[in-house]
Short mmCIF file of C-alpha atoms in Angstrom, two decimals:
data_model
loop_
_atom_site.label_atom_id
_atom_site.label_comp_id
_atom_site.label_asym_id
_atom_site.label_seq_id
_atom_site.Cartn_x
_atom_site.Cartn_y
_atom_site.Cartn_z
CA MET A 174 -27.11 -85.22 -37.36
CA ARG A 175 -29.01 -82.02 -36.68
CA ARG A 176 -32.87 -81.67 -36.97
CA THR A 177 -34.23 -79.20 -39.10
CA ALA A 178 -35.51 -76.30 -37.14
CA GLY A 179 -39.14 -75.80 -36.19
CA LEU A 180 -40.58 -72.56 -34.93
CA ALA A 181 -38.14 -72.36 -31.79
CA ALA A 182 -34.81 -73.44 -33.38
CA PHE A 183 -32.31 -70.72 -33.57
CA ALA A 184 -31.64 -67.06 -32.83
CA VAL A 185 -31.25 -64.26 -35.27
CA ALA A 186 -29.12 -61.52 -34.00
CA ALA A 187 -27.93 -58.16 -35.51
CA ALA A 188 -24.92 -56.34 -34.63
CA THR A 189 -26.91 -53.65 -32.93
CA ALA A 190 -30.01 -55.67 -32.03
CA ALA A 191 -30.89 -58.10 -29.33
CA ALA A 192 -31.04 -61.90 -30.17
CA LEU A 193 -34.64 -62.70 -31.69
CA PRO A 194 -35.63 -66.29 -31.25
CA LEU A 195 -37.73 -67.54 -33.99
CA THR A 196 -40.82 -68.29 -32.16
CA THR A 197 -44.48 -67.49 -32.68
CA ALA A 198 -45.04 -63.98 -31.34
CA THR A 199 -47.89 -62.88 -29.20
CA SER A 200 -50.11 -59.97 -30.47
CA ALA A 201 -48.28 -57.61 -28.06
CA GLN A 202 -44.91 -58.98 -29.14
CA GLY A 203 -46.13 -58.67 -32.84
CA ALA A 204 -47.14 -55.07 -32.41
CA ALA A 205 -43.79 -54.23 -30.85
CA THR A 206 -41.93 -55.99 -33.60
CA SER A 207 -43.99 -54.18 -36.29
CA ALA A 208 -43.22 -50.81 -34.67
CA SER A 209 -39.53 -51.48 -34.44
CA ALA A 210 -39.61 -52.88 -38.14
CA ALA A 211 -41.15 -49.75 -39.32
CA ALA A 212 -38.36 -47.64 -37.97
CA ASP A 213 -35.51 -50.09 -38.79
CA PRO A 214 -35.15 -52.15 -41.94
CA THR A 215 -32.96 -54.49 -40.10
CA ALA A 216 -35.56 -55.09 -37.40
CA ALA A 217 -38.00 -55.74 -40.13
CA ALA A 218 -35.82 -58.23 -41.73
CA LEU A 219 -35.27 -60.05 -38.31
CA ALA A 220 -38.95 -60.19 -37.83
CA ALA A 221 -39.48 -61.45 -41.34
CA LEU A 222 -37.00 -64.32 -40.72
CA GLN A 223 -38.80 -65.04 -37.37
CA ARG A 224 -42.02 -65.73 -39.51
CA HIS A 225 -40.19 -67.74 -42.25
CA PRO A 226 -37.55 -69.89 -40.52
CA GLY A 227 -37.76 -72.46 -43.26
CA ALA A 228 -36.68 -70.05 -46.01
CA ALA A 229 -33.49 -69.46 -44.13
CA ARG A 230 -32.80 -73.21 -44.12
CA ALA A 231 -33.02 -73.00 -40.38
CA THR A 232 -31.55 -75.60 -38.11
CA GLN A 233 -30.79 -75.72 -34.35
CA GLY A 234 -27.77 -73.78 -33.34
CA GLN A 235 -28.04 -71.27 -36.20
CA ALA A 236 -27.91 -67.47 -36.05
CA PHE A 237 -27.45 -64.55 -38.27
CA THR A 238 -25.80 -61.19 -37.98
CA ALA A 239 -27.04 -58.27 -40.10
CA GLY A 240 -24.65 -56.48 -42.32
CA THR A 241 -25.44 -53.91 -45.14
CA THR A 242 -29.04 -52.78 -45.86
CA ILE A 243 -30.21 -51.30 -49.15
CA VAL A 244 -33.75 -49.52 -49.13
CA ASP A 245 -35.16 -48.83 -52.50
CA PRO A 246 -37.02 -45.46 -53.24
CA ASP A 247 -40.40 -47.26 -53.00
CA GLY A 248 -39.51 -48.59 -49.64
CA SER A 249 -38.53 -52.16 -50.41
CA SER A 250 -35.71 -53.25 -48.38
CA HIS A 251 -32.77 -55.85 -48.77
CA VAL A 252 -30.71 -56.78 -45.74
CA ARG A 253 -27.56 -59.00 -45.90
CA PHE A 254 -26.93 -61.51 -43.08
CA GLU A 255 -23.88 -63.62 -42.27
CA ARG A 256 -24.62 -67.10 -40.89
CA THR A 257 -23.15 -68.88 -38.00
CA LEU A 258 -23.81 -72.52 -36.73
CA ASP A 259 -22.97 -73.17 -33.16
CA GLY A 260 -21.05 -69.93 -33.20
CA LEU A 261 -18.89 -71.07 -36.19
CA ARG A 262 -18.84 -68.91 -39.42
CA VAL A 263 -20.63 -70.53 -42.27
CA ILE A 264 -18.60 -69.60 -45.43
CA GLY A 265 -21.02 -69.49 -48.35
CA GLY A 266 -23.95 -69.32 -45.93
CA ASP A 267 -24.79 -65.67 -46.36
CA LEU A 268 -28.20 -64.45 -47.48
CA VAL A 269 -30.20 -61.35 -48.37
CA VAL A 270 -33.63 -60.94 -46.90
CA HIS A 271 -36.08 -59.10 -49.23
CA ARG A 272 -39.18 -57.22 -48.21
CA ASP A 273 -41.33 -55.43 -50.81
CA ALA A 274 -42.76 -51.86 -50.84
CA SER A 275 -45.71 -52.83 -48.70
CA ALA A 276 -43.43 -54.46 -46.01
CA GLY A 277 -44.33 -57.98 -47.21
CA TRP A 278 -42.14 -60.84 -47.39
CA ALA A 279 -40.38 -61.01 -50.84
CA GLY A 280 -38.00 -64.00 -50.34
CA VAL A 281 -34.39 -64.79 -49.64
CA SER A 282 -31.34 -64.78 -51.92
CA GLN A 283 -28.87 -67.47 -50.97
CA THR A 284 -26.87 -70.39 -52.33
CA LEU A 285 -27.29 -72.85 -49.49
CA ALA A 286 -29.61 -75.59 -50.90
CA ALA A 287 -30.65 -77.33 -47.80
CA PRO A 288 -30.62 -77.03 -43.98
CA LEU A 289 -27.17 -77.58 -42.37
CA THR A 290 -27.21 -81.01 -40.65
CA LEU A 291 -23.63 -81.54 -39.78
CA GLY A 292 -22.24 -81.68 -36.37
CA THR A 293 -19.60 -79.19 -35.35
CA ASP A 294 -17.19 -81.22 -33.34
CA ALA A 295 -13.86 -81.56 -35.02
CA LYS A 296 -12.08 -84.96 -35.22
CA VAL A 297 -8.87 -83.57 -36.79
CA ALA A 298 -6.93 -81.20 -34.56
CA ALA A 299 -6.02 -77.63 -35.69
CA ALA A 300 -2.28 -78.45 -35.41
CA SER A 301 -2.65 -81.33 -37.61
CA ALA A 302 -4.52 -79.08 -40.28
CA ARG A 303 -1.69 -76.60 -40.10
CA ARG A 304 0.92 -79.29 -40.70
CA THR A 305 -1.16 -80.63 -43.80
CA VAL A 306 -1.40 -77.08 -45.28
CA LEU A 307 2.33 -76.40 -44.78
CA ALA A 308 3.30 -79.62 -46.24
CA ARG A 309 0.97 -79.01 -49.29
CA ASN A 310 2.43 -75.51 -49.72
CA ALA A 311 6.03 -76.92 -49.67
CA ARG A 312 5.19 -79.45 -52.32
CA SER A 313 3.49 -76.81 -54.65
CA GLN A 314 6.22 -74.07 -54.30
CA ALA A 315 3.75 -71.57 -55.80
CA VAL A 316 4.22 -69.19 -52.97
CA ARG A 317 7.51 -68.13 -51.49
CA GLY A 318 7.74 -67.51 -47.70
CA ASP A 319 4.49 -69.26 -46.68
CA ASP A 320 6.13 -71.45 -44.21
CA ARG A 321 4.06 -70.22 -41.31
CA ALA A 322 0.38 -70.58 -40.76
CA SER A 323 -2.29 -68.99 -38.71
CA ALA A 324 -3.60 -70.97 -35.68
CA GLY A 325 -6.63 -71.89 -37.82
CA GLU A 326 -10.33 -71.29 -37.32
CA LEU A 327 -12.94 -73.90 -37.20
CA VAL A 328 -15.70 -73.04 -39.86
CA VAL A 329 -18.33 -74.52 -41.87
CA ASP A 330 -17.45 -74.55 -45.60
CA ALA A 331 -20.73 -74.42 -47.50
CA THR A 332 -19.33 -73.24 -50.80
CA GLY A 333 -19.61 -76.62 -52.36
CA ALA A 334 -22.51 -78.99 -52.96
CA THR A 335 -22.00 -80.80 -49.58
CA PRO A 336 -21.21 -78.35 -46.59
CA ARG A 337 -18.28 -79.67 -44.50
CA LEU A 338 -16.89 -78.79 -41.15
CA ALA A 339 -13.43 -77.39 -41.87
CA TRP A 340 -10.26 -75.61 -40.43
CA GLU A 341 -9.45 -72.51 -42.24
CA VAL A 342 -5.61 -72.25 -42.35
CA VAL A 343 -4.26 -68.86 -43.61
CA THR A 344 -0.57 -68.60 -44.81
CA GLU A 345 1.12 -65.64 -46.22
CA GLY A 346 3.99 -65.11 -48.56
CA VAL A 347 4.74 -63.82 -52.09
CA GLN A 348 3.48 -65.34 -55.34
CA ALA A 349 5.79 -66.31 -58.28
CA ASP A 350 5.26 -62.90 -60.17
CA GLY A 351 5.87 -60.92 -56.98
CA THR A 352 2.23 -60.49 -55.84
CA PRO A 353 1.75 -60.77 -52.08
CA SER A 354 -0.15 -63.96 -51.11
CA ARG A 355 -2.70 -64.58 -48.39
CA LEU A 356 -3.83 -68.14 -49.13
CA ALA A 357 -6.75 -69.56 -47.08
CA THR A 358 -6.87 -73.39 -47.19
CA TYR A 359 -9.72 -75.41 -45.93
CA VAL A 360 -9.03 -78.71 -44.38
CA ASP A 361 -11.82 -81.09 -43.67
CA ALA A 362 -12.16 -81.27 -39.86
CA ARG A 363 -13.34 -84.83 -40.03
CA THR A 364 -11.03 -86.47 -42.57
CA GLY A 365 -8.03 -84.21 -42.67
CA MET A 366 -8.18 -83.88 -46.40
CA VAL A 367 -7.75 -80.52 -48.15
CA ILE A 368 -11.17 -79.25 -49.61
CA ARG A 369 -9.90 -76.23 -51.43
CA SER A 370 -7.72 -73.10 -51.42
CA GLU A 371 -8.70 -69.51 -51.90
CA GLN A 372 -6.34 -66.77 -52.82
CA GLN A 373 -7.38 -63.70 -50.69
CA VAL A 374 -5.15 -61.06 -52.32
CA VAL A 375 -7.05 -60.15 -55.48
CA ASN A 376 -5.05 -59.23 -58.50
CA VAL A 377 -5.27 -58.40 -62.14
CA ASP A 378 -3.72 -61.14 -64.26
CA GLY A 379 -1.94 -59.41 -67.13
CA THR A 380 0.27 -56.64 -67.96
CA GLY A 381 0.26 -52.85 -68.34
CA ASN A 382 1.28 -49.69 -69.78
CA THR A 383 1.76 -45.99 -68.70
CA LEU A 384 -1.40 -43.89 -68.69
CA TYR A 385 -1.09 -40.51 -70.15
CA SER A 386 -4.26 -38.80 -68.98
CA GLY A 387 -3.32 -35.34 -69.91
CA SER A 388 -3.77 -32.59 -67.46
CA VAL A 389 -6.42 -33.77 -64.87
CA PRO A 390 -7.98 -32.06 -61.79
CA LEU A 391 -6.74 -33.52 -58.40
CA SER A 392 -7.88 -32.65 -54.86
CA VAL A 393 -4.43 -32.20 -52.88
CA THR A 394 -3.67 -31.39 -49.31
CA LYS A 395 -1.50 -28.67 -48.13
CA SER A 396 0.88 -29.55 -45.32
CA GLY A 397 3.23 -26.68 -44.34
CA THR A 398 5.14 -25.57 -47.40
CA THR A 399 4.52 -28.88 -49.33
CA TYR A 400 1.45 -30.52 -50.95
CA GLN A 401 0.42 -34.14 -50.57
CA LEU A 402 -1.17 -36.39 -53.03
CA LYS A 403 -4.34 -36.74 -50.81
CA ASN A 404 -7.81 -35.69 -51.24
CA ASP A 405 -8.47 -32.97 -48.78
CA GLY A 406 -11.44 -34.00 -46.94
CA VAL A 407 -13.29 -35.55 -49.94
CA ARG A 408 -13.61 -39.03 -51.24
CA GLY A 409 -12.60 -40.43 -47.85
CA SER A 410 -9.37 -38.49 -47.94
CA THR A 411 -7.86 -41.24 -50.24
CA TYR A 412 -4.16 -40.86 -50.87
CA THR A 413 -1.42 -42.32 -52.87
CA VAL A 414 2.11 -43.54 -51.60
CA ASP A 415 5.28 -44.55 -53.34
CA LEU A 416 6.59 -48.03 -52.44
CA ASN A 417 10.01 -47.23 -53.77
CA ASN A 418 10.09 -50.51 -55.80
CA ARG A 419 9.87 -52.57 -52.58
CA GLN A 420 7.59 -55.28 -51.50
CA GLY A 421 6.18 -55.19 -47.97
CA SER A 422 6.91 -51.55 -47.53
CA LYS A 423 4.26 -49.00 -46.13
CA GLY A 424 5.64 -46.53 -48.64
CA THR A 425 6.13 -42.85 -48.61
CA LEU A 426 3.29 -40.23 -49.20
CA ILE A 427 3.89 -38.76 -52.43
CA THR A 428 4.43 -34.85 -51.99
CA SER A 429 5.33 -31.90 -54.24
CA THR A 430 6.57 -28.43 -53.67
CA THR A 431 3.74 -27.19 -55.93
CA THR A 432 0.15 -28.23 -56.57
CA ALA A 433 1.36 -30.13 -59.76
CA PHE A 434 2.47 -33.80 -59.53
CA GLY A 435 4.34 -35.50 -62.08
CA ASN A 436 5.27 -34.74 -65.74
CA GLY A 437 3.32 -37.19 -67.76
CA THR A 438 6.34 -39.51 -68.16
CA THR A 439 8.06 -42.28 -66.18
CA SER A 440 11.10 -39.92 -65.70
CA ASN A 441 8.98 -38.41 -62.74
CA ARG A 442 7.99 -41.00 -60.22
CA ALA A 443 4.98 -38.91 -59.22
CA SER A 444 3.35 -39.41 -62.72
CA ALA A 445 2.15 -42.91 -61.91
CA GLY A 446 1.06 -41.71 -58.65
CA ALA A 447 -1.00 -38.97 -60.21
CA ASP A 448 -2.50 -41.67 -62.70
CA ALA A 449 -3.39 -43.79 -59.75
CA GLN A 450 -5.03 -41.03 -57.79
CA TYR A 451 -7.02 -39.86 -60.58
CA GLY A 452 -8.12 -43.29 -61.37
CA SER A 453 -9.43 -43.81 -57.80
CA ASN A 454 -11.06 -40.43 -57.94
CA VAL A 455 -12.90 -41.04 -61.03
CA THR A 456 -13.90 -44.58 -59.69
CA TRP A 457 -15.27 -42.99 -56.51
CA ASP A 458 -17.23 -40.41 -58.48
CA TYR A 459 -18.70 -43.03 -60.78
CA TYR A 460 -20.00 -45.08 -57.95
CA LYS A 461 -21.23 -42.13 -56.20
CA SER A 462 -23.01 -40.34 -59.01
CA THR A 463 -24.34 -43.52 -60.72
CA PHE A 464 -25.42 -45.58 -57.57
CA ASN A 465 -25.07 -43.20 -54.70
CA ARG A 466 -22.34 -45.41 -53.24
CA ASP A 467 -19.95 -43.64 -50.89
CA GLY A 468 -16.62 -45.30 -51.73
CA ILE A 469 -15.45 -48.98 -51.67
CA PHE A 470 -16.98 -49.56 -48.22
CA GLY A 471 -20.23 -47.59 -48.82
CA THR A 472 -19.49 -45.70 -45.63
CA GLY A 473 -17.57 -42.75 -46.84
CA ALA A 474 -14.31 -44.20 -45.66
CA GLY A 475 -11.39 -44.02 -47.97
CA SER A 476 -8.61 -46.57 -48.94
CA TYR A 477 -5.26 -45.72 -50.59
CA ASN A 478 -3.11 -46.36 -53.57
CA ALA A 479 0.38 -47.63 -53.73
CA VAL A 480 2.60 -47.26 -56.85
CA HIS A 481 5.94 -48.46 -57.87
CA TYR A 482 5.65 -51.92 -56.30
CA GLY A 483 8.62 -54.24 -56.75
CA ARG A 484 10.84 -54.39 -59.81
CA ASN A 485 9.60 -55.38 -63.19
CA TYR A 486 6.27 -56.34 -61.46
CA VAL A 487 3.64 -56.57 -64.45
CA ASN A 488 0.50 -56.62 -62.33
CA ALA A 489 -1.66 -54.87 -59.87
CA PHE A 490 -3.80 -55.93 -56.85
CA TRP A 491 -6.44 -55.16 -54.22
CA ASP A 492 -5.56 -56.61 -50.79
CA GLY A 493 -8.64 -55.50 -48.61
CA THR A 494 -7.18 -52.03 -47.82
CA LYS A 495 -5.42 -50.64 -50.74
CA MET A 496 -4.76 -50.77 -54.49
CA THR A 497 -1.35 -51.52 -55.43
CA TYR A 498 0.33 -51.20 -58.94
CA GLY A 499 3.53 -52.44 -60.36
CA ASP A 500 5.66 -50.59 -62.97
CA GLY A 501 5.54 -53.19 -65.71
CA ASP A 502 8.79 -54.39 -67.40
CA GLY A 503 9.39 -51.11 -69.27
CA VAL A 504 9.58 -53.09 -72.52
CA ASN A 505 6.25 -54.63 -73.22
CA TYR A 506 4.34 -53.04 -70.50
CA GLY A 507 4.51 -49.85 -68.64
CA PRO A 508 2.95 -48.91 -65.15
CA LEU A 509 -0.41 -50.51 -64.63
CA VAL A 510 -2.19 -47.27 -63.57
CA SER A 511 -4.62 -47.03 -66.38
CA LEU A 512 -8.10 -45.91 -65.66
CA ASP A 513 -9.82 -49.25 -66.29
CA VAL A 514 -7.30 -51.01 -64.09
CA ALA A 515 -7.77 -48.48 -61.34
CA GLY A 516 -11.65 -49.06 -61.63
CA HIS A 517 -11.04 -52.80 -61.80
CA GLU A 518 -8.99 -52.85 -58.49
CA MET A 519 -11.41 -50.48 -56.63
CA SER A 520 -14.31 -52.72 -57.82
CA HIS A 521 -12.92 -55.73 -56.12
CA GLY A 522 -13.23 -53.79 -52.94
CA VAL A 523 -16.97 -53.08 -53.69
CA THR A 524 -17.48 -56.76 -54.38
CA GLU A 525 -15.85 -57.66 -51.19
CA ASN A 526 -17.95 -55.38 -49.34
CA THR A 527 -21.32 -56.33 -51.01
CA ALA A 528 -21.74 -59.81 -52.34
CA GLY A 529 -18.47 -60.93 -51.20
CA LEU A 530 -17.99 -63.35 -54.13
CA THR A 531 -15.53 -66.06 -53.21
CA TYR A 532 -12.41 -65.75 -55.28
CA SER A 533 -12.42 -69.37 -56.62
CA GLY A 534 -14.61 -71.53 -58.95
CA GLU A 535 -17.39 -69.80 -60.87
CA SER A 536 -17.93 -67.22 -58.10
CA GLY A 537 -14.39 -66.09 -58.58
CA GLY A 538 -14.97 -65.66 -62.29
CA LEU A 539 -17.96 -63.48 -61.54
CA ASN A 540 -15.75 -61.57 -59.04
CA GLU A 541 -13.13 -60.86 -61.80
CA ALA A 542 -15.94 -59.98 -64.48
CA THR A 543 -17.47 -57.54 -62.11
CA SER A 544 -14.26 -55.72 -61.79
CA ASP A 545 -13.78 -55.73 -65.52
CA ILE A 546 -17.24 -54.55 -66.05
CA PHE A 547 -17.05 -51.59 -63.68
CA GLY A 548 -13.47 -50.75 -64.65
CA THR A 549 -14.70 -50.47 -68.28
CA MET A 550 -17.68 -48.29 -67.14
CA VAL A 551 -15.35 -46.11 -65.19
CA GLU A 552 -13.27 -45.63 -68.50
CA PHE A 553 -16.45 -44.59 -70.27
CA TYR A 554 -17.65 -42.41 -67.31
CA ALA A 555 -14.30 -40.48 -67.38
CA ALA A 556 -14.69 -39.39 -71.06
CA ASN A 557 -11.03 -38.71 -71.18
CA ALA A 558 -9.94 -37.91 -74.70
CA ALA A 559 -6.45 -39.50 -73.93
CA ASP A 560 -8.18 -42.75 -73.10
CA PRO A 561 -11.61 -43.09 -74.68
CA GLY A 562 -13.91 -45.77 -73.48
CA ASP A 563 -13.79 -49.25 -75.08
CA TYR A 564 -14.17 -52.89 -74.05
CA LEU A 565 -10.40 -53.64 -74.04
CA ILE A 566 -8.75 -54.14 -70.61
CA GLY A 567 -5.28 -52.64 -70.12
CA GLU A 568 -4.72 -51.42 -73.72
CA GLU A 569 -3.04 -48.13 -72.47
CA PHE A 570 -0.20 -49.83 -70.92
CA ASP A 571 0.47 -52.37 -73.58
CA LEU A 572 3.37 -50.52 -75.07
CA LYS A 573 3.69 -52.44 -78.30
CA LYS A 574 0.33 -53.82 -79.31
CA HIS A 575 -2.19 -51.52 -77.41
CA LEU A 576 -4.61 -54.25 -77.34
CA GLY A 577 -4.51 -55.03 -73.74
CA PHE A 578 -4.71 -58.30 -71.92
CA ARG A 579 -8.31 -58.99 -71.96
CA ARG A 580 -11.32 -57.89 -74.02
CA MET A 581 -14.96 -58.23 -73.43
CA ASP A 582 -16.70 -58.52 -76.81
CA ASN A 583 -14.85 -61.67 -77.76
CA PRO A 584 -12.74 -62.75 -74.70
CA ALA A 585 -11.35 -65.96 -76.19
CA SER A 586 -9.66 -63.89 -78.93
CA ALA A 587 -7.38 -62.23 -76.49
CA ASP A 588 -6.16 -64.98 -74.24
CA SER A 589 -7.49 -68.26 -72.67
CA SER A 590 -10.56 -66.69 -71.56
CA LEU A 591 -13.94 -68.43 -72.04
CA ASN A 592 -16.57 -67.14 -74.22
CA CYS A 593 -19.18 -69.58 -73.31
CA TRP A 594 -20.11 -71.49 -70.15
CA THR A 595 -19.24 -75.18 -69.96
CA PRO A 596 -19.57 -77.60 -66.98
CA SER A 597 -15.76 -77.26 -66.33
CA ALA A 598 -15.88 -73.44 -66.09
CA GLY A 599 -15.49 -73.74 -62.31
CA SER A 600 -12.15 -75.37 -62.56
CA VAL A 601 -10.65 -72.67 -64.86
CA ASP A 602 -8.63 -69.77 -63.48
CA VAL A 603 -10.83 -66.94 -62.47
CA HIS A 604 -9.11 -64.60 -64.83
CA TYR A 605 -10.29 -66.80 -67.75
CA SER A 606 -13.63 -67.92 -66.49
CA SER A 607 -14.48 -64.23 -66.14
CA GLY A 608 -14.77 -64.07 -69.92
CA ILE A 609 -18.35 -65.63 -69.57
CA GLY A 610 -19.42 -62.66 -67.53
CA ASN A 611 -17.61 -60.18 -69.58
CA HIS A 612 -18.99 -61.57 -72.75
CA PHE A 613 -22.59 -61.53 -71.33
CA PHE A 614 -22.22 -57.95 -70.32
CA TYR A 615 -20.95 -56.71 -73.74
CA LEU A 616 -23.77 -58.49 -75.44
CA LEU A 617 -26.28 -57.00 -73.01
CA ALA A 618 -24.90 -53.51 -73.41
CA GLU A 619 -23.77 -53.40 -77.17
CA GLY A 620 -25.35 -56.45 -78.77
CA SER A 621 -23.80 -59.04 -81.06
CA GLY A 622 -21.95 -58.45 -84.40
CA ALA A 623 -19.35 -55.92 -85.43
CA LYS A 624 -19.32 -52.24 -84.49
CA THR A 625 -16.77 -49.57 -83.86
CA ILE A 626 -16.66 -47.85 -80.48
CA ASN A 627 -14.46 -44.77 -80.03
CA GLY A 628 -12.36 -45.82 -83.02
CA VAL A 629 -11.82 -49.42 -81.85
CA ALA A 630 -13.33 -52.26 -83.76
CA HIS A 631 -15.42 -54.75 -81.73
CA ASN A 632 -17.07 -57.92 -82.94
CA SER A 633 -19.04 -60.16 -80.58
CA PRO A 634 -20.15 -63.55 -81.47
CA THR A 635 -22.76 -65.78 -79.75
CA CYS A 636 -22.34 -69.29 -78.50
CA ASN A 637 -25.82 -70.38 -79.77
CA GLY A 638 -25.84 -68.50 -83.08
CA SER A 639 -28.45 -66.00 -82.01
CA THR A 640 -28.55 -62.29 -82.58
CA VAL A 641 -28.59 -60.08 -79.51
CA THR A 642 -29.68 -56.47 -79.32
CA GLY A 643 -27.96 -54.36 -76.75
CA ILE A 644 -29.71 -52.14 -74.24
CA GLY A 645 -26.90 -49.77 -73.60
CA ARG A 646 -24.04 -49.65 -71.08
CA ASP A 647 -25.88 -47.60 -68.48
CA ALA A 648 -28.85 -49.95 -68.23
CA ALA A 649 -26.62 -53.07 -68.43
CA ALA A 650 -24.43 -51.67 -65.49
CA ALA A 651 -27.48 -50.79 -63.41
CA ILE A 652 -28.68 -54.29 -63.76
CA TRP A 653 -25.32 -55.81 -62.76
CA TYR A 654 -24.91 -53.51 -59.73
CA ARG A 655 -28.21 -54.24 -58.43
CA ALA A 656 -27.77 -57.99 -58.91
CA LEU A 657 -24.43 -57.75 -57.17
CA THR A 658 -25.57 -55.70 -54.12
CA VAL A 659 -29.07 -57.25 -53.72
CA TYR A 660 -29.21 -60.75 -54.98
CA MET A 661 -25.87 -62.15 -55.31
CA THR A 662 -24.13 -63.97 -52.34
CA SER A 663 -20.64 -65.29 -51.80
CA SER A 664 -21.08 -68.58 -53.76
CA THR A 665 -23.27 -67.38 -56.52
CA ASN A 666 -22.34 -69.24 -59.72
CA TYR A 667 -23.25 -68.27 -63.37
CA ALA A 668 -26.69 -69.80 -63.29
CA GLY A 669 -27.19 -67.99 -60.07
CA ALA A 670 -26.02 -64.81 -61.72
CA ARG A 671 -28.61 -65.25 -64.55
CA VAL A 672 -31.34 -65.51 -61.80
CA ALA A 673 -29.88 -62.46 -59.96
CA THR A 674 -29.73 -60.35 -63.11
CA LEU A 675 -33.16 -61.29 -64.16
CA LYS A 676 -34.52 -60.34 -60.78
CA ALA A 677 -32.53 -56.93 -60.94
CA ALA A 678 -33.98 -56.26 -64.39
CA THR A 679 -37.58 -57.02 -63.11
CA ASP A 680 -36.87 -54.53 -60.21
CA LEU A 681 -35.55 -51.86 -62.44
CA TYR A 682 -37.61 -52.21 -65.68
CA GLY A 683 -40.44 -54.72 -65.20
CA ALA A 684 -40.77 -58.38 -66.00
CA GLY A 685 -42.15 -57.81 -69.47
CA SER A 686 -39.64 -55.19 -70.38
CA THR A 687 -37.12 -55.04 -73.18
CA GLN A 688 -34.39 -55.02 -70.73
CA TYR A 689 -35.57 -58.30 -68.99
CA ALA A 690 -35.79 -59.99 -72.33
CA ALA A 691 -32.29 -58.80 -73.22
CA VAL A 692 -30.73 -60.25 -70.00
CA ALA A 693 -32.30 -63.66 -70.66
CA SER A 694 -31.12 -63.56 -74.37
CA ALA A 695 -27.51 -62.49 -73.45
CA TRP A 696 -27.18 -65.31 -70.88
CA SER A 697 -28.50 -67.85 -73.35
CA ALA A 698 -25.98 -66.43 -75.93
CA VAL A 699 -23.15 -67.43 -73.63
CA SER A 700 -24.64 -70.86 -72.78
CA VAL A 701 -25.89 -70.04 -69.33
CA SER A 702 -29.42 -71.24 -68.80
#
């Protein structure tokens, strides 16, 4: 057992800063720290942690590495940290350190409930953990080709109620519907039992249809006598490739002899590429103009799109580096390159590079809901007459019904999605538990009851029989984005999301504001208290 840390218990380190032990500073050291903090929000957060070790659930052998930093216009700062214990990654141990406008301590956002008191010596060997995972995969047969495993990394899995020492074993293959698989399985390093598995290739569960966006502006790159479907020095030089209906291919950069790409139909393979490029461009512009975020990674670096994946593949996915789109089956669904799906996939990348919501349990539902929320906001932002904004997900590539495969006003009316939170929500597929977050967002933005939006009938019930008055899409999105980037951490659940969005509403509009009250009402309306 470990003892809870006192004042001199563990080091806090930033990627660009020296280790800072949590000890009581002398006046000279305090002055130096204050001067450093004034110039560097990360140093300020390190100094703040030094003074408040208990707030970080401090234990001996624990350290932090600084990640992204957000500084508000009034000078308040929010610095993310990843946690290690005896040098081991603590999954679910991440936190955000908050300082107010006057440089005062404003607390910590995290899901770790108590100090880590477990030892870090494994009783189960890595090779044994690998064998357990491979045998389990062979029995499930959910993924093809996952008969080889990584060497395994010893970690602390703190995503559950009781943190455990675990081996993280990663296997790769292909899921039943053709989506690539990168499955991380966590094996208890003391008992050898499997704790949980997490799919790390994030996909849209559903179907699609060809997007006809009309004639849209694209930034292309000239190369010799041809043009490439690649942004020329803008939006991170994002580009689009044709996978030629293969899996595991790097694809071929889409080119044209003119500045025009595609003909608006599936008879020209570049049409789907133009849709994907347009979708990623609009999504980039939405995040930049709305939140001043420079792309998925927030650094100005680009990713890329890949179209024509596999054959009869009715899906799309984000894998950490790119957005990939299938062509649908050509009967019920066309290519999944609609605006809301492009925004959805790109937003998975934003989530991965901010809160890092784990793609399982309730945090996985929040991850999916975040992508539906911002995919929908991208559709409204585009104001494209060919695809007006609504709260249907994927209606453009639904060739027969044009209703999509999810909807946010009444999620349960479209598929097996949940309208209301229940204690079993964490055991439901993340594409269905996302309905709780989607329903909350719709109620917050538009309110309950019936209304028509851009010609589409919407009608949102509440789980408690209440009436909710919406505050508008832009205000609702601003609250969700701030909650995601400032207060949510990897293991945030729906109760934690309520807390995070209320804090965000307080920051943006005030604790006594209409917006704050609406957030509380909308969560109660989906049974999250």
